[in-house]
Coordinates of N, CA and C in Angstrom, one line a residue:
Chain L
R202 N -29.3 -40.3 -39.7 CA -30.8 -40.9 -39.5 C -31.4 -41.0 -38.2
K203 N -32.4 -40.4 -37.7 CA -32.8 -40.4 -36.3 C -33.5 -41.9 -36.2
E204 N -33.9 -42.3 -34.8 CA -33.9 -43.6 -34.5 C -35.3 -43.9 -35.0
V205 N -36.1 -42.8 -34.9 CA -37.7 -42.8 -34.8 C -37.8 -41.5 -35.6
E206 N -38.6 -41.6 -36.9 CA -39.1 -40.7 -37.8 C -40.5 -40.5 -37.8
Q207 N -41.2 -39.4 -37.7 CA -42.6 -39.3 -38.1 C -42.5 -38.2 -38.9
D208 N -43.7 -38.0 -39.9 CA -44.0 -36.7 -40.5 C -44.6 -35.8 -39.3
P209 N -44.0 -34.7 -39.4 CA -44.5 -33.6 -38.4 C -46.0 -33.1 -38.7
G210 N -46.4 -33.1 -39.9 CA -47.6 -32.8 -40.2 C -47.6 -31.4 -40.2
P211 N -48.7 -30.2 -40.1 CA -50.0 -30.9 -39.5 C -50.9 -31.6 -40.5
F212 N -51.5 -32.4 -40.1 CA -52.5 -33.0 -40.8 C -54.0 -32.5 -40.3
N213 N -54.5 -31.7 -41.5 CA -55.8 -31.3 -40.9 C -56.9 -32.0 -41.9
V214 N -57.7 -32.7 -41.2 CA -58.8 -33.4 -41.9 C -60.1 -33.1 -41.4
P215 N -61.2 -33.4 -42.2 CA -62.5 -32.9 -41.9 C -63.1 -34.4 -41.0
E216 N -64.1 -33.9 -40.3 CA -64.7 -34.8 -38.9 C -65.1 -36.2 -40.0
G217 N -64.8 -37.2 -39.5 CA -65.6 -38.3 -40.2 C -64.3 -38.9 -41.1
A218 N -63.7 -38.1 -41.6 CA -62.5 -38.6 -42.7 C -61.6 -39.9 -41.9
T219 N -60.8 -40.7 -42.4 CA -59.7 -41.6 -42.4 C -58.7 -41.0 -42.7
V220 N -57.7 -41.2 -41.5 CA -56.4 -40.6 -41.6 C -55.6 -41.4 -41.1
A221 N -54.0 -41.5 -41.6 CA -53.3 -42.6 -41.4 C -51.7 -41.8 -41.2
F222 N -51.1 -42.2 -40.2 CA -49.7 -41.9 -39.9 C -48.5 -43.0 -39.8
N223 N -47.5 -42.6 -40.5 CA -46.5 -43.3 -40.6 C -45.1 -43.2 -39.4
C224 N -44.7 -44.2 -39.2 CA -43.6 -43.7 -38.3 C -42.5 -44.9 -38.8
T225 N -41.3 -44.7 -39.0 CA -40.3 -45.5 -39.1 C -39.1 -45.3 -38.1
Y226 N -38.5 -46.8 -38.1 CA -37.7 -46.8 -37.0 C -36.3 -47.6 -37.8
S227 N -35.1 -47.2 -36.8 CA -33.6 -47.7 -37.4 C -33.3 -48.9 -36.9
N228 N -33.7 -49.2 -36.0 CA -33.0 -50.1 -34.8 C -33.7 -51.4 -35.4
S229 N -33.5 -52.6 -36.2 CA -33.8 -53.3 -36.5 C -34.3 -54.7 -35.4
A230 N -33.6 -54.4 -34.1 CA -33.8 -55.3 -33.2 C -34.7 -54.8 -32.2
S231 N -35.5 -53.8 -32.6 CA -36.7 -53.1 -31.9 C -37.9 -54.4 -31.9
Q232 N -38.3 -54.6 -30.6 CA -39.6 -55.5 -30.6 C -41.0 -55.1 -30.2
S233 N -41.0 -53.8 -29.5 CA -42.1 -53.3 -29.1 C -42.4 -51.9 -29.3
F234 N -43.6 -51.7 -30.0 CA -44.1 -50.3 -30.4 C -45.3 -49.6 -29.8
F235 N -45.3 -48.4 -29.9 CA -46.3 -47.9 -29.1 C -46.8 -46.6 -29.7
W236 N -47.9 -46.6 -29.7 CA -48.5 -45.1 -30.4 C -49.3 -44.5 -28.8
Y237 N -48.7 -43.0 -28.7 CA -49.5 -42.4 -27.6 C -49.8 -41.1 -28.5
R238 N -50.9 -40.3 -27.5 CA -51.4 -39.1 -28.1 C -51.2 -38.4 -27.0
Q239 N -50.9 -37.0 -27.2 CA -50.5 -36.1 -26.1 C -51.4 -34.4 -26.8
D240 N -52.4 -34.0 -25.7 CA -52.9 -33.0 -25.9 C -51.8 -31.8 -25.5
C241 N -52.0 -30.7 -25.9 CA -51.4 -29.4 -25.8 C -50.8 -29.4 -24.3
R242 N -49.9 -29.4 -23.7 CA -49.3 -29.1 -22.3 C -49.6 -30.1 -21.3
K243 N -50.1 -31.3 -22.1 CA -50.5 -32.4 -20.9 C -49.5 -33.7 -21.5
E244 N -49.8 -34.7 -20.6 CA -48.6 -35.7 -20.7 C -49.0 -36.8 -21.6
P245 N -48.0 -37.7 -22.1 CA -48.7 -38.6 -23.3 C -49.7 -39.8 -22.5
K246 N -50.7 -40.1 -23.2 CA -51.3 -41.0 -23.2 C -51.3 -42.2 -23.9
L247 N -51.1 -43.5 -23.5 CA -50.9 -44.7 -24.1 C -52.3 -44.8 -25.0
L248 N -52.0 -44.9 -26.2 CA -53.1 -45.2 -27.1 C -53.2 -46.9 -27.7
M249 N -52.2 -47.4 -28.1 CA -52.2 -48.7 -28.2 C -50.7 -49.2 -28.4
S250 N -50.7 -50.3 -28.1 CA -49.2 -51.4 -28.2 C -49.3 -52.0 -29.3
V251 N -48.1 -52.6 -30.0 CA -48.1 -53.3 -31.0 C -46.9 -53.9 -31.1
Y252 N -47.1 -55.5 -30.7 CA -46.1 -56.5 -30.4 C -45.8 -57.3 -31.5
S253 N -47.4 -57.7 -32.2 CA -46.5 -58.2 -33.4 C -47.2 -57.4 -34.9
S254 N -48.1 -58.0 -35.8 CA -48.6 -57.5 -36.7 C -49.1 -56.4 -36.7
G255 N -49.9 -56.1 -35.8 CA -50.8 -55.2 -35.6 C -51.6 -55.1 -34.3
N256 N -52.6 -54.2 -34.4 CA -53.5 -54.2 -33.1 C -54.7 -53.4 -33.6
E257 N -56.0 -53.7 -33.2 CA -57.2 -52.7 -33.6 C -57.9 -52.7 -32.0
D258 N -58.3 -51.3 -32.2 CA -59.1 -50.7 -31.0 C -60.1 -49.9 -31.4
G259 N -61.4 -50.3 -31.6 CA -62.4 -49.8 -32.2 C -62.0 -48.8 -33.5
R260 N -62.1 -47.4 -33.5 CA -61.7 -46.8 -34.9 C -59.9 -46.7 -34.9
F261 N -59.4 -47.2 -34.1 CA -58.0 -47.1 -34.0 C -57.1 -48.6 -34.4
T262 N -56.4 -48.6 -35.8 CA -55.8 -49.8 -36.0 C -54.3 -49.2 -36.2
A263 N -53.6 -50.0 -35.6 CA -52.0 -49.9 -35.8 C -51.6 -51.2 -36.3
Q264 N -50.5 -50.9 -37.5 CA -49.9 -52.0 -38.2 C -48.4 -51.8 -38.0
L265 N -47.7 -53.1 -38.2 CA -46.4 -53.0 -38.0 C -45.8 -53.7 -39.2
N266 N -44.9 -53.2 -40.0 CA -44.2 -54.1 -41.1 C -42.6 -54.1 -40.8
R267 N -42.4 -55.1 -40.3 CA -40.9 -55.2 -39.7 C -40.0 -55.2 -41.0
A268 N -40.3 -55.7 -42.0 CA -39.4 -55.8 -43.3 C -39.1 -54.3 -43.6
S269 N -39.9 -53.6 -43.5 CA -39.5 -52.3 -43.9 C -39.4 -50.9 -42.8
Q270 N -39.5 -51.6 -41.9 CA -39.3 -51.1 -40.3 C -40.3 -49.6 -40.1
Y271 N -41.5 -49.9 -40.2 CA -42.3 -48.9 -39.9 C -43.7 -49.6 -39.3
I272 N -44.3 -48.3 -38.5 CA -45.5 -48.8 -38.1 C -46.4 -47.8 -38.2
S273 N -47.5 -47.9 -38.6 CA -48.9 -46.9 -38.8 C -49.7 -46.9 -37.9
L274 N -50.6 -45.8 -38.0 CA -51.9 -45.7 -37.2 C -52.9 -44.9 -38.1
L275 N -53.8 -45.9 -38.1 CA -54.8 -45.4 -38.9 C -56.0 -45.3 -37.9
I276 N -56.9 -44.0 -38.1 CA -57.9 -43.5 -37.3 C -58.9 -43.5 -38.2
R277 N -60.0 -44.0 -38.3 CA -61.2 -43.9 -38.8 C -62.6 -43.2 -38.2
D278 N -63.3 -42.8 -39.1 CA -64.4 -41.8 -38.5 C -63.6 -41.0 -37.8
S279 N -62.9 -39.9 -38.1 CA -62.4 -38.9 -37.0 C -63.4 -38.1 -36.4
K280 N -62.9 -38.1 -35.0 CA -64.0 -36.8 -34.1 C -63.0 -35.6 -34.1
L281 N -63.8 -34.5 -33.6 CA -63.1 -33.4 -33.2 C -62.0 -33.8 -32.1
S282 N -62.3 -34.6 -31.1 CA -61.6 -34.8 -30.0 C -60.4 -35.9 -30.2
D283 N -60.3 -36.1 -31.6 CA -59.2 -36.9 -31.8 C -58.1 -36.1 -32.2
S284 N -58.3 -34.5 -32.3 CA -57.2 -33.6 -32.6 C -56.3 -33.6 -31.6
A285 N -55.0 -33.7 -31.7 CA -53.9 -34.1 -30.8 C -52.7 -34.3 -31.5
T286 N -51.4 -34.1 -31.0 CA -50.2 -34.8 -31.4 C -50.2 -36.4 -31.1
Y287 N -49.8 -37.0 -32.0 CA -49.4 -38.7 -32.0 C -48.1 -39.0 -32.2
L288 N -47.7 -39.7 -31.1 CA -46.2 -39.8 -30.7 C -45.9 -41.3 -30.9
C289 N -45.2 -41.7 -31.8 CA -44.6 -42.9 -32.0 C -43.5 -43.3 -31.0
A290 N -43.7 -44.7 -30.6 CA -42.3 -44.8 -29.3 C -42.1 -46.3 -29.9
V291 N -40.8 -46.5 -29.7 CA -40.1 -47.6 -29.9 C -39.5 -48.2 -28.8
K292 N -39.3 -49.4 -28.2 CA -38.3 -50.0 -27.3 C -37.5 -50.5 -28.1
P293 N -36.0 -50.0 -28.1 CA -35.0 -50.3 -28.8 C -34.2 -51.6 -28.2
G294 N -34.5 -52.8 -29.0 CA -33.8 -53.9 -28.4 C -34.4 -54.4 -27.0
S295 N -33.1 -54.8 -26.1 CA -33.3 -55.2 -24.6 C -33.6 -54.1 -23.6
A296 N -33.2 -52.9 -24.3 CA -33.7 -51.7 -23.1 C -34.7 -51.5 -23.2
R297 N -35.1 -50.8 -22.1 CA -36.6 -50.9 -21.6 C -36.9 -49.3 -22.0
R298 N -36.1 -48.6 -21.9 CA -36.4 -47.2 -22.2 C -37.2 -47.1 -23.7
L299 N -37.8 -46.0 -23.7 CA -38.6 -45.7 -25.2 C -37.9 -44.8 -26.0
T300 N -37.6 -44.6 -27.1 CA -37.2 -43.7 -28.1 C -38.6 -43.1 -28.9
F301 N -38.8 -42.0 -28.5 CA -40.0 -41.2 -29.3 C -39.5 -40.8 -30.7
G302 N -40.6 -40.6 -31.2 CA -40.7 -39.9 -32.5 C -41.1 -38.1 -32.0
S303 N -40.9 -37.3 -32.9 CA -41.0 -36.0 -32.5 C -42.7 -35.7 -32.9
G304 N -43.5 -36.6 -33.1 CA -44.7 -36.5 -33.2 C -45.6 -35.8 -34.4
T305 N -46.9 -36.2 -34.7 CA -47.7 -35.8 -35.7 C -48.7 -34.9 -35.1
Q306 N -48.9 -33.9 -35.7 CA -50.2 -32.8 -35.3 C -51.4 -33.5 -36.1
L307 N -52.5 -33.6 -35.4 CA -53.7 -33.9 -36.3 C -54.5 -32.4 -35.8
T308 N -55.2 -32.2 -36.7 CA -56.4 -31.3 -36.3 C -57.7 -31.7 -36.9
V309 N -58.7 -32.4 -36.1 CA -59.7 -32.6 -37.3 C -60.8 -31.4 -37.3
L310 N -61.3 -31.1 -38.3 CA -61.9 -29.8 -38.3 C -63.4 -30.3 -38.5
P311 N -64.3 -29.3 -38.1 CA -66.1 -29.4 -38.2 C -66.4 -29.3 -39.5
Chain E
N51 N -57.7 -46.6 -9.0 CA -56.2 -46.8 -8.8 C -55.6 -45.6 -9.4
A52 N -54.7 -44.7 -8.6 CA -54.1 -43.7 -8.8 C -53.4 -43.6 -9.7
G53 N -53.2 -42.9 -10.5 CA -51.9 -43.0 -11.8 C -50.8 -42.4 -11.1
V54 N -49.7 -42.4 -12.2 CA -48.8 -41.7 -11.6 C -48.9 -40.4 -11.2
M55 N -48.0 -39.8 -10.1 CA -48.2 -38.8 -9.5 C -46.8 -38.0 -9.7
Q56 N -46.8 -37.0 -9.8 CA -45.9 -36.0 -10.1 C -45.9 -34.4 -9.2
N57 N -44.8 -34.1 -8.5 CA -45.0 -32.8 -7.8 C -43.8 -32.4 -7.7
P58 N -43.7 -30.9 -7.6 CA -44.9 -29.7 -8.1 C -45.0 -30.1 -9.8
R59 N -46.4 -29.8 -10.2 CA -46.8 -29.4 -11.5 C -46.0 -28.3 -12.0
H60 N -45.5 -27.3 -11.2 CA -44.8 -26.1 -11.8 C -44.0 -25.7 -10.8
L61 N -42.6 -25.4 -11.5 CA -41.6 -25.1 -10.6 C -40.9 -24.0 -11.2
V62 N -40.3 -22.9 -10.3 CA -39.9 -21.8 -10.9 C -38.6 -21.6 -10.3
R63 N -37.1 -21.5 -10.8 CA -36.0 -21.6 -10.1 C -35.5 -20.5 -11.1
R64 N -34.4 -19.5 -9.8 CA -33.4 -19.0 -10.5 C -32.2 -19.7 -11.0
R65 N -31.6 -19.0 -11.8 CA -30.1 -19.8 -12.2 C -29.3 -19.9 -10.9
G66 N -28.7 -21.2 -11.0 CA -27.7 -21.5 -9.8 C -28.2 -22.2 -8.7
Q67 N -29.9 -22.3 -8.7 CA -30.5 -23.0 -7.5 C -30.5 -24.6 -7.9
E68 N -31.3 -25.4 -6.9 CA -31.4 -26.6 -7.6 C -33.1 -26.9 -7.5
A69 N -33.3 -27.7 -8.4 CA -34.4 -28.4 -8.6 C -34.7 -29.7 -8.2
R70 N -36.0 -30.1 -7.5 CA -36.1 -31.5 -6.9 C -37.7 -31.7 -7.8
L71 N -37.5 -32.7 -8.1 CA -39.1 -33.3 -8.9 C -39.0 -34.6 -8.5
R72 N -40.7 -34.8 -8.0 CA -40.6 -35.9 -7.6 C -41.7 -36.7 -8.0
C73 N -41.6 -38.1 -8.2 CA -42.6 -39.0 -8.8 C -42.6 -40.2 -8.0
S74 N -44.3 -40.1 -8.0 CA -44.7 -41.6 -7.3 C -45.3 -42.3 -8.6
P75 N -44.8 -43.6 -8.9 CA -45.5 -44.5 -10.0 C -46.9 -45.1 -9.4
M76 N -47.4 -45.7 -10.5 CA -48.7 -46.0 -10.3 C -48.6 -47.3 -9.1
K77 N -49.5 -47.5 -8.5 CA -49.5 -48.7 -7.6 C -49.3 -49.9 -8.1
G78 N -48.3 -50.8 -7.7 CA -48.3 -52.0 -8.2 C -47.0 -52.1 -9.3
H79 N -46.4 -50.8 -9.9 CA -45.5 -50.5 -10.6 C -44.2 -50.4 -9.9
S80 N -43.1 -51.0 -10.3 CA -41.8 -51.1 -9.8 C -40.6 -50.1 -10.5
H81 N -41.1 -49.8 -12.0 CA -39.9 -49.3 -12.8 C -40.6 -47.8 -13.1
V82 N -39.5 -47.1 -12.9 CA -39.9 -45.7 -13.0 C -38.7 -45.2 -14.0
Y83 N -39.3 -44.2 -15.0 CA -38.4 -43.6 -16.1 C -38.6 -42.3 -15.9
W84 N -37.8 -41.4 -16.3 CA -37.7 -39.9 -16.5 C -37.5 -39.3 -18.0
Y85 N -38.3 -38.7 -18.5 CA -38.2 -38.1 -20.0 C -38.1 -36.3 -19.8
R86 N -37.5 -36.0 -20.9 CA -37.6 -35.0 -20.5 C -38.1 -34.0 -22.0
Q87 N -39.2 -33.1 -22.2 CA -39.5 -32.4 -23.1 C -39.4 -31.2 -23.2
L88 N -38.3 -30.8 -24.1 CA -37.7 -29.3 -24.5 C -39.2 -28.9 -25.3
P89 N -39.3 -27.1 -25.0 CA -40.2 -26.6 -26.1 C -40.2 -26.9 -27.4
E90 N -40.9 -27.3 -27.8 CA -41.2 -27.9 -29.5 C -40.4 -28.7 -29.8
E91 N -40.1 -29.8 -28.9 CA -39.0 -31.0 -29.4 C -39.9 -31.9 -28.7
G92 N -39.4 -33.1 -29.3 CA -39.9 -34.6 -28.5 C -39.4 -34.7 -27.2
L93 N -39.9 -36.0 -26.7 CA -39.8 -36.7 -25.5 C -38.2 -37.4 -25.5
K94 N -37.3 -37.1 -24.7 CA -36.3 -37.8 -24.6 C -36.0 -38.3 -23.3
F95 N -35.4 -39.5 -23.5 CA -35.5 -40.3 -22.4 C -34.0 -40.0 -21.4
M96 N -34.4 -40.2 -20.2 CA -33.2 -39.5 -19.3 C -32.6 -40.6 -18.3
V97 N -33.3 -41.3 -17.7 CA -33.0 -42.6 -16.7 C -34.4 -43.4 -16.5
Y98 N -33.5 -44.9 -16.2 CA -34.6 -45.6 -16.0 C -34.3 -46.4 -14.4
L99 N -35.2 -46.3 -13.6 CA -34.6 -46.9 -12.0 C -35.5 -47.7 -11.7
Q100 N -35.3 -48.8 -11.0 CA -36.1 -49.6 -10.0 C -35.8 -49.5 -8.4
K101 N -36.4 -49.8 -7.6 CA -36.5 -49.4 -6.0 C -34.9 -49.7 -6.0
E102 N -34.1 -48.7 -5.5 CA -32.8 -48.8 -5.0 C -31.6 -49.0 -6.2
N103 N -32.2 -48.9 -7.2 CA -31.0 -49.2 -8.3 C -31.1 -48.2 -9.7
I104 N -30.2 -47.9 -10.3 CA -30.3 -47.2 -11.7 C -30.0 -48.0 -12.4
I105 N -30.9 -48.5 -13.3 CA -30.4 -49.4 -14.4 C -30.1 -48.9 -15.6
D106 N -30.6 -47.7 -16.3 CA -29.9 -47.1 -17.5 C -30.2 -45.4 -16.9
E107 N -29.1 -45.1 -17.4 CA -28.6 -43.6 -17.3 C -28.2 -43.0 -18.4
S108 N -28.6 -43.5 -19.8 CA -27.7 -43.3 -20.6 C -28.4 -42.1 -21.3
G109 N -29.5 -41.3 -20.8 CA -29.8 -40.3 -21.3 C -29.6 -39.2 -20.3
M110 N -28.8 -39.4 -19.2 CA -28.8 -38.4 -18.3 C -27.5 -37.5 -18.8
P111 N -27.7 -36.0 -18.6 CA -26.6 -35.1 -18.9 C -25.8 -35.7 -17.7
K112 N -24.2 -35.5 -18.3 CA -23.1 -36.0 -17.3 C -23.0 -35.1 -16.1
E113 N -23.5 -33.8 -15.9 CA -23.0 -33.2 -14.7 C -24.4 -32.5 -14.3
R114 N -24.8 -32.3 -13.0 CA -25.8 -31.5 -12.6 C -26.9 -32.6 -12.3
F115 N -26.9 -33.3 -13.1 CA -28.6 -34.2 -13.0 C -28.5 -35.2 -12.3
S116 N -29.1 -35.8 -11.1 CA -28.8 -37.1 -10.8 C -30.4 -37.5 -10.5
A117 N -30.7 -38.9 -10.0 CA -32.1 -39.3 -10.0 C -31.6 -40.5 -9.0
E118 N -32.9 -40.9 -7.9 CA -32.8 -42.1 -6.9 C -34.2 -42.3 -7.0
F119 N -34.4 -43.6 -6.5 CA -35.9 -44.4 -5.9 C -35.4 -45.2 -5.0
P120 N -35.5 -44.4 -4.1 CA -35.3 -45.0 -2.9 C -36.3 -46.3 -2.2
K121 N -36.0 -47.3 -1.5 CA -37.0 -48.0 -0.9 C -38.1 -47.6 -0.5
E122 N -38.2 -46.5 0.4 CA -39.6 -45.7 0.5 C -39.4 -44.5 0.0
G123 N -40.6 -44.0 -0.3 CA -40.9 -42.8 -0.8 C -40.6 -42.5 -2.5
P124 N -41.0 -41.6 -3.1 CA -41.0 -41.4 -4.6 C -39.6 -41.3 -4.9
S125 N -39.6 -41.4 -6.3 CA -38.5 -41.1 -7.0 C -38.3 -39.8 -7.2
I126 N -36.9 -39.3 -7.1 CA -36.5 -38.1 -7.0 C -35.7 -37.6 -8.5
L127 N -35.6 -36.7 -9.5 CA -34.9 -36.1 -10.0 C -34.3 -34.9 -9.5
R128 N -32.9 -34.8 -9.5 CA -32.5 -33.7 -8.8 C -31.3 -33.0 -10.0
I129 N -31.7 -31.6 -9.9 CA -30.8 -30.7 -11.0 C -30.3 -29.9 -10.1
Q130 N -28.8 -30.0 -10.2 CA -28.3 -28.7 -9.5 C -27.8 -27.5 -10.3
Q131 N -27.7 -26.3 -10.0 CA -27.2 -25.2 -10.5 C -27.7 -25.1 -11.5
V132 N -29.3 -24.8 -11.6 CA -29.8 -24.9 -12.9 C -29.6 -23.9 -13.9
V133 N -29.8 -23.7 -15.0 CA -29.5 -22.9 -15.9 C -30.5 -22.9 -17.0
R134 N -30.7 -21.7 -17.9 CA -32.0 -21.7 -18.6 C -32.0 -22.6 -19.4
G135 N -31.2 -23.3 -20.0 CA -31.5 -24.3 -20.9 C -32.2 -25.5 -20.4
D136 N -32.1 -25.7 -19.1 CA -32.8 -26.9 -18.3 C -34.2 -26.5 -17.9
S137 N -35.1 -25.3 -18.5 CA -36.6 -25.1 -18.7 C -36.9 -26.0 -19.7
A138 N -38.0 -26.8 -19.3 CA -38.3 -27.9 -19.8 C -39.6 -28.6 -18.9
A139 N -40.3 -29.5 -19.8 CA -41.5 -30.1 -18.9 C -40.6 -31.5 -18.8
Y140 N -40.7 -32.0 -17.5 CA -40.1 -33.3 -17.0 C -41.3 -34.3 -16.6
F141 N -41.1 -35.4 -17.6 CA -42.3 -36.2 -17.3 C -41.6 -37.7 -16.6
C142 N -42.7 -38.5 -15.9 CA -42.2 -39.3 -15.2 C -43.3 -40.3 -15.7
A143 N -42.5 -41.4 -15.9 CA -43.5 -42.8 -16.2 C -43.5 -44.0 -15.3
S144 N -44.2 -44.9 -15.5 CA -43.9 -46.1 -14.6 C -44.6 -47.4 -15.3
S145 N -44.2 -48.3 -15.0 CA -44.4 -49.5 -15.8 C -44.6 -50.8 -14.7
P146 N -45.5 -51.8 -15.1 CA -45.7 -52.9 -14.2 C -44.4 -53.8 -13.9
P147 N -44.1 -54.8 -13.1 CA -42.6 -55.3 -13.1 C -42.9 -56.9 -14.1
G148 N -44.1 -56.9 -14.5 CA -44.2 -58.2 -15.0 C -45.4 -58.4 -16.1
G149 N -45.5 -59.6 -16.9 CA -46.7 -59.8 -17.8 C -46.5 -59.1 -19.3
R150 N -47.3 -59.4 -19.8 CA -47.3 -59.0 -21.2 C -47.3 -57.2 -21.4
A151 N -48.0 -56.9 -20.3 CA -47.5 -55.2 -20.7 C -46.5 -54.7 -19.8
H152 N -45.7 -55.4 -19.7 CA -44.5 -54.9 -18.7 C -43.8 -53.9 -19.1
Y153 N -43.8 -53.6 -20.6 CA -43.2 -52.4 -21.4 C -44.0 -51.5 -21.5
E154 N -45.2 -51.4 -21.2 CA -45.9 -50.1 -21.1 C -45.6 -49.0 -20.1
Q155 N -45.6 -48.3 -20.8 CA -45.4 -46.9 -19.3 C -46.4 -45.8 -19.7
Y156 N -46.8 -45.7 -18.5 CA -47.8 -44.8 -18.1 C -47.1 -43.3 -17.6
F157 N -47.5 -42.3 -18.0 CA -46.8 -40.7 -18.0 C -47.9 -40.0 -16.6
G158 N -46.9 -39.5 -15.9 CA -47.4 -38.5 -14.9 C -47.8 -37.5 -15.6
P159 N -48.5 -36.4 -14.8 CA -48.5 -35.1 -15.6 C -47.7 -34.0 -16.0
G160 N -46.5 -34.6 -15.4 CA -45.1 -33.8 -15.7 C -45.2 -32.6 -14.7
T161 N -44.0 -32.4 -14.9 CA -43.4 -30.9 -14.0 C -42.7 -29.8 -14.9
R162 N -43.4 -28.7 -14.9 CA -42.8 -27.6 -16.0 C -42.0 -27.0 -15.2
L163 N -40.5 -26.9 -15.3 CA -39.7 -26.2 -14.7 C -39.1 -24.8 -15.6
T164 N -39.3 -23.8 -14.8 CA -39.0 -22.7 -15.4 C -37.9 -22.0 -14.7
V165 N -36.6 -21.6 -15.5 CA -35.6 -21.3 -15.1 C -35.1 -19.7 -15.2
T166 N -35.7 -18.9 -14.3 CA -35.3 -17.4 -14.6 C -34.1 -16.8 -14.5

């Protein structure tokens, strides 16, 4: 089983739609979780950090379910500019390195 | 506040040559991480350094790869005797020394290495 798993998609949604991505992790000792977005041939950009049960920033909501070992990212009122690959990252235990999922590709259609 | 800087942005090397990738962390950040992203694959951790110390190199290939973060100057990822399989995007990230955000990593634009 991979340490961090994501549905690769692609997710194709119309503008204005609500879309949710899930990410599961295997290390129950993980404490910190992050969502990044990565545009084609660009660097990952930090979108949200999730330290407790969840976090909200405008149209974006991240939730953490420790019992089931997954985090989710909800995007409301999708914009064309939200089209990107969304990467889930987990800090396993005491180590500072991040383990990334393979990413979920989102395309928002006009 | 300048972000993480990496150079060169693109690097072409012939098989057997050496590649040197440089990374300057964000101002005030003292932790540097290197990740590799192979074509159509996810980001893989390579090494984590603080000034003059390698803290975690669990993701580094055992041969040909080395990293340093000297007291002065940028962090350097060195790949000796490159092979075609080393072609990838190499990203550097940095994080602050403390505070709640000290696990948040901010990425540079990457160096795209092509081995011919």
